[in-house]
Amino acid sequence: YSESCPQTYYNCGGPGTLQPGVTLSCSFGGTRYIDQVRVSGGCNDGESGSYTFSFSDGSSATVSGGCNSVHSIAPRFASSATLYMNSGGGGDNNISWTCCGSSGWGIYYK
């Protein structure tokens, strides 16, 4: 991939809460070159979790993070993604998406 296309953030969901075992999906409206993902839950109380992103090309990436954490992943081409929360949360077993202007999860693509 050699073109210098600007990177765009695609917001896949929020506000709300996410619990371990819950899956969320989004479509990008076309095939995109994806090299980063963002998790922005837990901004109200510092909670974090482990997440697996599964892409329409059959690939996946697992990351751990909390408030507005951006993670570089191996580049891939995909038209949709699914987020699965493996573990995380706090005493309420939830990770919220609403505090501090955060809005769920998303994909950076070119």
PDB file of C-alpha atoms in Angstrom, residues 19-100:
ATOM      1  CA  GLN A  19     -20.205  -6.412  28.882  1.00  0.00           C
ATOM      2  CA  PRO A  20     -17.976  -9.463  28.406  1.00  0.00           C
ATOM      3  CA  GLY A  21     -19.507 -11.835  25.864  1.00  0.00           C
ATOM      4  CA  VAL A  22     -21.320  -9.085  23.937  1.00  0.00           C
ATOM      5  CA  THR A  23     -20.747  -8.627  20.193  1.00  0.00           C
ATOM      6  CA  LEU A  24     -21.224  -5.418  18.160  1.00  0.00           C
ATOM      7  CA  SER A  25     -20.891  -5.033  14.397  1.00  0.00           C
ATOM      8  CA  CYS A  26     -20.536  -2.297  11.795  1.00  0.00           C
ATOM      9  CA  SER A  27     -20.177  -1.950   8.036  1.00  0.00           C
ATOM     10  CA  PHE A  28     -17.772   0.545   6.425  1.00  0.00           C
ATOM     11  CA  GLY A  29     -19.785   1.136   3.241  1.00  0.00           C
ATOM     12  CA  GLY A  30     -17.080  -0.378   1.055  1.00  0.00           C
ATOM     13  CA  THR A  31     -13.759  -2.181   1.296  1.00  0.00           C
ATOM     14  CA  ARG A  32     -11.211  -0.211   3.317  1.00  0.00           C
ATOM     15  CA  TYR A  33      -7.528  -0.511   4.152  1.00  0.00           C
ATOM     16  CA  ILE A  34      -7.523  -0.832   7.953  1.00  0.00           C
ATOM     17  CA  ASP A  35      -4.455  -0.412  10.143  1.00  0.00           C
ATOM     18  CA  GLN A  36      -5.755   0.815  13.528  1.00  0.00           C
ATOM     19  CA  VAL A  37      -8.674   0.249  15.887  1.00  0.00           C
ATOM     20  CA  ARG A  38      -9.918   2.320  18.824  1.00  0.00           C
ATOM     21  CA  VAL A  39     -11.607   1.388  22.067  1.00  0.00           C
ATOM     22  CA  SER A  40     -13.035   4.299  24.043  1.00  0.00           C
ATOM     23  CA  GLY A  41     -15.035   2.745  26.855  1.00  0.00           C
ATOM     24  CA  GLY A  42     -14.248   3.073  30.550  1.00  0.00           C
ATOM     25  CA  CYS A  43     -13.572   6.809  30.513  1.00  0.00           C
ATOM     26  CA  ASN A  44     -15.719   7.448  33.578  1.00  0.00           C
ATOM     27  CA  ASP A  45     -13.803   5.258  36.027  1.00  0.00           C
ATOM     28  CA  GLY A  46     -10.696   3.860  34.381  1.00  0.00           C
ATOM     29  CA  GLU A  47     -12.072   0.438  33.511  1.00  0.00           C
ATOM     30  CA  SER A  48     -10.443  -1.487  30.689  1.00  0.00           C
ATOM     31  CA  GLY A  49     -10.993  -4.718  28.825  1.00  0.00           C
ATOM     32  CA  SER A  50      -9.791  -7.220  26.268  1.00  0.00           C
ATOM     33  CA  TYR A  51     -11.447  -7.055  22.845  1.00  0.00           C
ATOM     34  CA  THR A  52     -11.306  -9.089  19.645  1.00  0.00           C
ATOM     35  CA  PHE A  53     -12.011  -7.369  16.335  1.00  0.00           C
ATOM     36  CA  SER A  54     -13.071  -9.784  13.574  1.00  0.00           C
ATOM     37  CA  PHE A  55     -13.004  -8.487  10.012  1.00  0.00           C
ATOM     38  CA  SER A  56     -14.906  -9.470   6.882  1.00  0.00           C
ATOM     39  CA  ASP A  57     -11.698 -10.738   5.251  1.00  0.00           C
ATOM     40  CA  GLY A  58     -11.524 -13.522   7.872  1.00  0.00           C
ATOM     41  CA  SER A  59      -8.760 -11.900   9.932  1.00  0.00           C
ATOM     42  CA  SER A  60      -8.933 -10.808  13.550  1.00  0.00           C
ATOM     43  CA  ALA A  61      -6.978  -8.769  16.095  1.00  0.00           C
ATOM     44  CA  THR A  62      -7.133  -8.849  19.892  1.00  0.00           C
ATOM     45  CA  VAL A  63      -6.254  -5.756  21.925  1.00  0.00           C
ATOM     46  CA  SER A  64      -6.493  -4.641  25.541  1.00  0.00           C
ATOM     47  CA  GLY A  65      -7.307  -1.066  26.410  1.00  0.00           C
ATOM     48  CA  GLY A  66      -9.523   1.488  28.040  1.00  0.00           C
ATOM     49  CA  CYS A  67     -10.405   5.123  27.534  1.00  0.00           C
ATOM     50  CA  ASN A  68      -9.673   6.275  23.972  1.00  0.00           C
ATOM     51  CA  SER A  69      -6.898   3.750  23.412  1.00  0.00           C
ATOM     52  CA  VAL A  70      -5.787   3.430  19.789  1.00  0.00           C
ATOM     53  CA  HIS A  71      -4.068   0.234  18.663  1.00  0.00           C
ATOM     54  CA  SER A  72      -2.086  -0.370  15.492  1.00  0.00           C
ATOM     55  CA  ILE A  73      -2.889  -3.718  13.895  1.00  0.00           C
ATOM     56  CA  ALA A  74      -1.535  -5.649  10.923  1.00  0.00           C
ATOM     57  CA  PRO A  75      -2.946  -3.947   7.808  1.00  0.00           C
ATOM     58  CA  ARG A  76      -5.870  -5.623   6.074  1.00  0.00           C
ATOM     59  CA  PHE A  77      -8.657  -4.913   3.591  1.00  0.00           C
ATOM     60  CA  ALA A  78     -12.190  -5.347   4.932  1.00  0.00           C
ATOM     61  CA  SER A  79     -15.711  -4.009   4.477  1.00  0.00           C
ATOM     62  CA  SER A  80     -17.032  -4.684   7.993  1.00  0.00           C
ATOM     63  CA  ALA A  81     -15.920  -5.549  11.500  1.00  0.00           C
ATOM     64  CA  THR A  82     -17.321  -7.139  14.636  1.00  0.00           C
ATOM     65  CA  LEU A  83     -16.165  -6.253  18.141  1.00  0.00           C
ATOM     66  CA  TYR A  84     -16.317  -8.922  20.850  1.00  0.00           C
ATOM     67  CA  MET A  85     -15.537  -8.051  24.460  1.00  0.00           C
ATOM     68  CA  ASN A  86     -13.533 -10.945  25.928  1.00  0.00           C
ATOM     69  CA  SER A  87     -13.207  -9.627  29.481  1.00  0.00           C
ATOM     70  CA  GLY A  88     -13.172  -6.424  31.457  1.00  0.00           C
ATOM     71  CA  GLY A  89     -15.311  -4.020  33.378  1.00  0.00           C
ATOM     72  CA  GLY A  90     -15.294  -3.175  37.035  1.00  0.00           C
ATOM     73  CA  GLY A  91     -17.615  -3.800  39.952  1.00  0.00           C
ATOM     74  CA  ASP A  92     -20.612  -3.380  37.640  1.00  0.00           C
ATOM     75  CA  ASN A  93     -19.058  -5.677  35.009  1.00  0.00           C
ATOM     76  CA  ASN A  94     -19.736  -3.009  32.370  1.00  0.00           C
ATOM     77  CA  ILE A  95     -17.598  -0.628  30.391  1.00  0.00           C
ATOM     78  CA  SER A  96     -19.476   2.590  29.671  1.00  0.00           C
ATOM     79  CA  TRP A  97     -19.095   4.579  26.450  1.00  0.00           C
ATOM     80  CA  THR A  98     -20.602   7.872  27.485  1.00  0.00           C
ATOM     81  CA  CYS A  99     -18.315   9.875  29.763  1.00  0.00           C
ATOM     82  CA  CYS A 100     -15.772  12.442  28.674  1.00  0.00           C
TER      83      CYS A 100
END
